[in-house]
């Protein structure tokens, strides 16, 4: 795996980053809805596409090469859109009073997480990846 951090967002104050993220979230939401609804077309459906996208965006921090391309495609994020994490953080901040978001990443004890991934998960997603254990008290 890689150990380097996600590349910096070059357009920190650009409104275009916000628009790109919003378009991506809209397209991703429609795609997830179509997949979920397709399996049971006559039933009601409640889901949070934003929560799903935020969790997958967090995973994207650790993805490179083909895995990154696949996640970006699934999330409808333009390839190499380096501002996805900073824009997601800004959007979460705007929505914090009206939308509660909970997400977590759990990983196998055999897996080694890079320090950059852990630090950026905290920075952008307020999430600390947790090692899976057999102890139900943890």
PDB file of C-alpha atoms in Angstrom:
ATOM      1  CA  UNK A   1       0.000   0.000   0.000  1.00  0.00           C
ATOM      2  CA  UNK A   2       0.908   3.641  -0.170  1.00  0.00           C
ATOM      3  CA  UNK A   3       1.930   5.743   2.778  1.00  0.00           C
ATOM      4  CA  UNK A   4       1.676   9.255   1.362  1.00  0.00           C
ATOM      5  CA  UNK A   5      -1.152  11.670   2.104  1.00  0.00           C
ATOM      6  CA  UNK A   6      -3.911  12.638  -0.324  1.00  0.00           C
ATOM      7  CA  UNK A   7      -2.754  15.422  -2.632  1.00  0.00           C
ATOM      8  CA  UNK A   8      -3.524  19.012  -1.688  1.00  0.00           C
ATOM      9  CA  UNK A   9      -6.561  20.827  -3.028  1.00  0.00           C
ATOM     10  CA  UNK A  10      -5.228  23.619  -5.224  1.00  0.00           C
ATOM     11  CA  UNK A  11      -8.536  25.521  -5.348  1.00  0.00           C
ATOM     12  CA  UNK A  12      -9.411  25.872  -1.652  1.00  0.00           C
ATOM     13  CA  UNK A  13     -11.707  28.884  -2.058  1.00  0.00           C
ATOM     14  CA  UNK A  14     -13.215  28.016  -5.411  1.00  0.00           C
ATOM     15  CA  UNK A  15     -16.975  27.697  -5.797  1.00  0.00           C
ATOM     16  CA  UNK A  16     -16.339  25.225  -8.609  1.00  0.00           C
ATOM     17  CA  UNK A  17     -15.180  22.577  -6.114  1.00  0.00           C
ATOM     18  CA  UNK A  18     -18.467  22.900  -4.243  1.00  0.00           C
ATOM     19  CA  UNK A  19     -20.445  22.608  -7.486  1.00  0.00           C
ATOM     20  CA  UNK A  20     -18.453  19.550  -8.582  1.00  0.00           C
ATOM     21  CA  UNK A  21     -19.099  17.832  -5.243  1.00  0.00           C
ATOM     22  CA  UNK A  22     -22.819  18.686  -5.333  1.00  0.00           C
ATOM     23  CA  UNK A  23     -23.158  17.336  -8.886  1.00  0.00           C
ATOM     24  CA  UNK A  24     -21.291  14.186  -7.880  1.00  0.00           C
ATOM     25  CA  UNK A  25     -23.508  13.677  -4.815  1.00  0.00           C
ATOM     26  CA  UNK A  26     -26.660  14.157  -6.889  1.00  0.00           C
ATOM     27  CA  UNK A  27     -25.549  11.641  -9.515  1.00  0.00           C
ATOM     28  CA  UNK A  28     -24.319   9.180  -6.874  1.00  0.00           C
ATOM     29  CA  UNK A  29     -27.623   9.449  -4.969  1.00  0.00           C
ATOM     30  CA  UNK A  30     -29.637   8.752  -8.120  1.00  0.00           C
ATOM     31  CA  UNK A  31     -27.427   5.772  -8.926  1.00  0.00           C
ATOM     32  CA  UNK A  32     -27.728   4.261  -5.438  1.00  0.00           C
ATOM     33  CA  UNK A  33     -31.490   4.840  -5.453  1.00  0.00           C
ATOM     34  CA  UNK A  34     -31.841   3.093  -8.819  1.00  0.00           C
ATOM     35  CA  UNK A  35     -29.799   0.106  -7.605  1.00  0.00           C
ATOM     36  CA  UNK A  36     -31.702  -0.216  -4.332  1.00  0.00           C
ATOM     37  CA  UNK A  37     -35.116   0.375  -5.867  1.00  0.00           C
ATOM     38  CA  UNK A  38     -34.411  -2.022  -8.718  1.00  0.00           C
ATOM     39  CA  UNK A  39     -34.193  -4.944  -6.319  1.00  0.00           C
ATOM     40  CA  UNK A  40     -37.660  -4.253  -4.812  1.00  0.00           C
ATOM     41  CA  UNK A  41     -39.559  -1.829  -7.038  1.00  0.00           C
ATOM     42  CA  UNK A  42     -42.843  -1.948  -5.086  1.00  0.00           C
ATOM     43  CA  UNK A  43     -41.485  -1.215  -1.630  1.00  0.00           C
ATOM     44  CA  UNK A  44     -40.762   1.981   0.260  1.00  0.00           C
ATOM     45  CA  UNK A  45     -37.126   2.936   0.548  1.00  0.00           C
ATOM     46  CA  UNK A  46     -35.282   4.987   3.141  1.00  0.00           C
ATOM     47  CA  UNK A  47     -31.535   5.491   2.913  1.00  0.00           C
ATOM     48  CA  UNK A  48     -28.951   8.206   3.375  1.00  0.00           C
ATOM     49  CA  UNK A  49     -26.921   8.626   0.199  1.00  0.00           C
ATOM     50  CA  UNK A  50     -24.909  11.395   1.838  1.00  0.00           C
ATOM     51  CA  UNK A  51     -23.820   9.110   4.692  1.00  0.00           C
ATOM     52  CA  UNK A  52     -22.857   6.400   2.212  1.00  0.00           C
ATOM     53  CA  UNK A  53     -20.925   8.898   0.083  1.00  0.00           C
ATOM     54  CA  UNK A  54     -19.114  10.370   3.099  1.00  0.00           C
ATOM     55  CA  UNK A  55     -17.971   6.921   4.220  1.00  0.00           C
ATOM     56  CA  UNK A  56     -16.806   5.979   0.721  1.00  0.00           C
ATOM     57  CA  UNK A  57     -15.075   9.363   0.370  1.00  0.00           C
ATOM     58  CA  UNK A  58     -13.224   8.591   3.594  1.00  0.00           C
ATOM     59  CA  UNK A  59     -12.101   5.250   2.141  1.00  0.00           C
ATOM     60  CA  UNK A  60     -11.013   7.105  -0.985  1.00  0.00           C
ATOM     61  CA  UNK A  61      -8.298   8.765   1.117  1.00  0.00           C
ATOM     62  CA  UNK A  62      -6.472   5.431   1.164  1.00  0.00           C
ATOM     63  CA  UNK A  63      -7.154   4.383  -2.422  1.00  0.00           C
ATOM     64  CA  UNK A  64      -4.675   4.701  -5.251  1.00  0.00           C
ATOM     65  CA  UNK A  65      -4.379   3.507  -8.854  1.00  0.00           C
ATOM     66  CA  UNK A  66      -7.224   1.282 -10.058  1.00  0.00           C
ATOM     67  CA  UNK A  67      -9.039   1.219  -6.704  1.00  0.00           C
ATOM     68  CA  UNK A  68      -9.089   5.019  -6.664  1.00  0.00           C
ATOM     69  CA  UNK A  69     -10.464   5.134 -10.212  1.00  0.00           C
ATOM     70  CA  UNK A  70     -13.186   2.622  -9.331  1.00  0.00           C
ATOM     71  CA  UNK A  71     -14.231   4.498  -6.187  1.00  0.00           C
ATOM     72  CA  UNK A  72     -14.213   7.837  -8.000  1.00  0.00           C
ATOM     73  CA  UNK A  73     -16.368   6.274 -10.721  1.00  0.00           C
ATOM     74  CA  UNK A  74     -18.836   4.793  -8.249  1.00  0.00           C
ATOM     75  CA  UNK A  75     -19.032   8.106  -6.390  1.00  0.00           C
ATOM     76  CA  UNK A  76     -19.400   9.996  -9.698  1.00  0.00           C
ATOM     77  CA  UNK A  77     -16.397  12.131  -8.764  1.00  0.00           C
ATOM     78  CA  UNK A  78     -14.305  13.424 -11.666  1.00  0.00           C
ATOM     79  CA  UNK A  79     -11.018  11.531 -11.866  1.00  0.00           C
ATOM     80  CA  UNK A  80      -8.239  13.195  -9.909  1.00  0.00           C
ATOM     81  CA  UNK A  81     -10.581  15.747  -8.232  1.00  0.00           C
ATOM     82  CA  UNK A  82      -8.197  16.490  -5.373  1.00  0.00           C
ATOM     83  CA  UNK A  83     -10.635  18.784  -3.526  1.00  0.00           C
ATOM     84  CA  UNK A  84     -13.204  16.070  -2.749  1.00  0.00           C
ATOM     85  CA  UNK A  85     -12.147  15.751   0.899  1.00  0.00           C
ATOM     86  CA  UNK A  86     -11.882  19.450   1.705  1.00  0.00           C
ATOM     87  CA  UNK A  87     -15.209  20.103  -0.055  1.00  0.00           C
ATOM     88  CA  UNK A  88     -16.879  17.219   1.816  1.00  0.00           C
ATOM     89  CA  UNK A  89     -15.601  18.650   5.098  1.00  0.00           C
ATOM     90  CA  UNK A  90     -17.021  22.089   4.209  1.00  0.00           C
ATOM     91  CA  UNK A  91     -20.391  20.590   3.267  1.00  0.00           C
ATOM     92  CA  UNK A  92     -20.558  18.561   6.490  1.00  0.00           C
ATOM     93  CA  UNK A  93     -19.892  21.785   8.411  1.00  0.00           C
ATOM     94  CA  UNK A  94     -22.744  23.577   6.602  1.00  0.00           C
ATOM     95  CA  UNK A  95     -25.133  20.683   7.283  1.00  0.00           C
ATOM     96  CA  UNK A  96     -24.108  19.930  10.882  1.00  0.00           C
ATOM     97  CA  UNK A  97     -27.095  21.695  12.476  1.00  0.00           C
ATOM     98  CA  UNK A  98     -29.676  19.987  10.251  1.00  0.00           C
ATOM     99  CA  UNK A  99     -28.168  16.584   9.535  1.00  0.00           C
ATOM    100  CA  UNK A 100     -26.460  14.173  11.895  1.00  0.00           C
ATOM    101  CA  UNK A 101     -23.922  11.961  10.224  1.00  0.00           C
ATOM    102  CA  UNK A 102     -22.320   8.953  11.830  1.00  0.00           C
ATOM    103  CA  UNK A 103     -19.775   6.820  10.074  1.00  0.00           C
ATOM    104  CA  UNK A 104     -16.901   4.629  11.113  1.00  0.00           C
ATOM    105  CA  UNK A 105     -14.203   2.561   9.503  1.00  0.00           C
ATOM    106  CA  UNK A 106     -13.256  -0.751  11.060  1.00  0.00           C
ATOM    107  CA  UNK A 107     -10.272  -2.702   9.824  1.00  0.00           C
ATOM    108  CA  UNK A 108      -8.723  -6.129  10.238  1.00  0.00           C
ATOM    109  CA  UNK A 109      -6.005  -6.487  12.906  1.00  0.00           C
ATOM    110  CA  UNK A 110      -3.724  -7.872  10.171  1.00  0.00           C
ATOM    111  CA  UNK A 111      -4.067  -4.641   8.162  1.00  0.00           C
ATOM    112  CA  UNK A 112      -1.579  -1.823   8.645  1.00  0.00           C
ATOM    113  CA  UNK A 113      -3.005   1.656   8.113  1.00  0.00           C
ATOM    114  CA  UNK A 114      -0.746   4.452   6.979  1.00  0.00           C
ATOM    115  CA  UNK A 115      -0.281   7.362   9.356  1.00  0.00           C
ATOM    116  CA  UNK A 116      -1.327   9.798   6.609  1.00  0.00           C
ATOM    117  CA  UNK A 117      -4.647   7.953   6.124  1.00  0.00           C
ATOM    118  CA  UNK A 118      -5.388   7.991   9.856  1.00  0.00           C
ATOM    119  CA  UNK A 119      -4.453  11.673  10.203  1.00  0.00           C
ATOM    120  CA  UNK A 120      -6.457  12.750   7.157  1.00  0.00           C
ATOM    121  CA  UNK A 121      -9.457  10.665   8.274  1.00  0.00           C
ATOM    122  CA  UNK A 122      -9.430  12.721  11.474  1.00  0.00           C
ATOM    123  CA  UNK A 123      -8.843  15.994   9.628  1.00  0.00           C
ATOM    124  CA  UNK A 124     -11.512  15.661   6.946  1.00  0.00           C
ATOM    125  CA  UNK A 125     -14.057  13.232   8.409  1.00  0.00           C
ATOM    126  CA  UNK A 126     -13.662  13.439  12.200  1.00  0.00           C
ATOM    127  CA  UNK A 127     -13.202   9.669  12.058  1.00  0.00           C
ATOM    128  CA  UNK A 128     -10.597   7.499  13.708  1.00  0.00           C
ATOM    129  CA  UNK A 129     -10.352   4.074  12.048  1.00  0.00           C
ATOM    130  CA  UNK A 130     -10.822   1.325  14.622  1.00  0.00           C
ATOM    131  CA  UNK A 131      -9.221  -2.099  14.644  1.00  0.00           C
ATOM    132  CA  UNK A 132     -11.695  -4.992  14.739  1.00  0.00           C
ATOM    133  CA  UNK A 133     -11.403  -7.127  17.854  1.00  0.00           C
ATOM    134  CA  UNK A 134     -13.063 -10.230  19.240  1.00  0.00           C
ATOM    135  CA  UNK A 135     -13.746  -8.332  22.457  1.00  0.00           C
ATOM    136  CA  UNK A 136     -17.386  -7.229  22.603  1.00  0.00           C
ATOM    137  CA  UNK A 137     -16.511  -4.707  25.327  1.00  0.00           C
ATOM    138  CA  UNK A 138     -14.522  -2.547  22.913  1.00  0.00           C
TER     139      UNK A 138
END
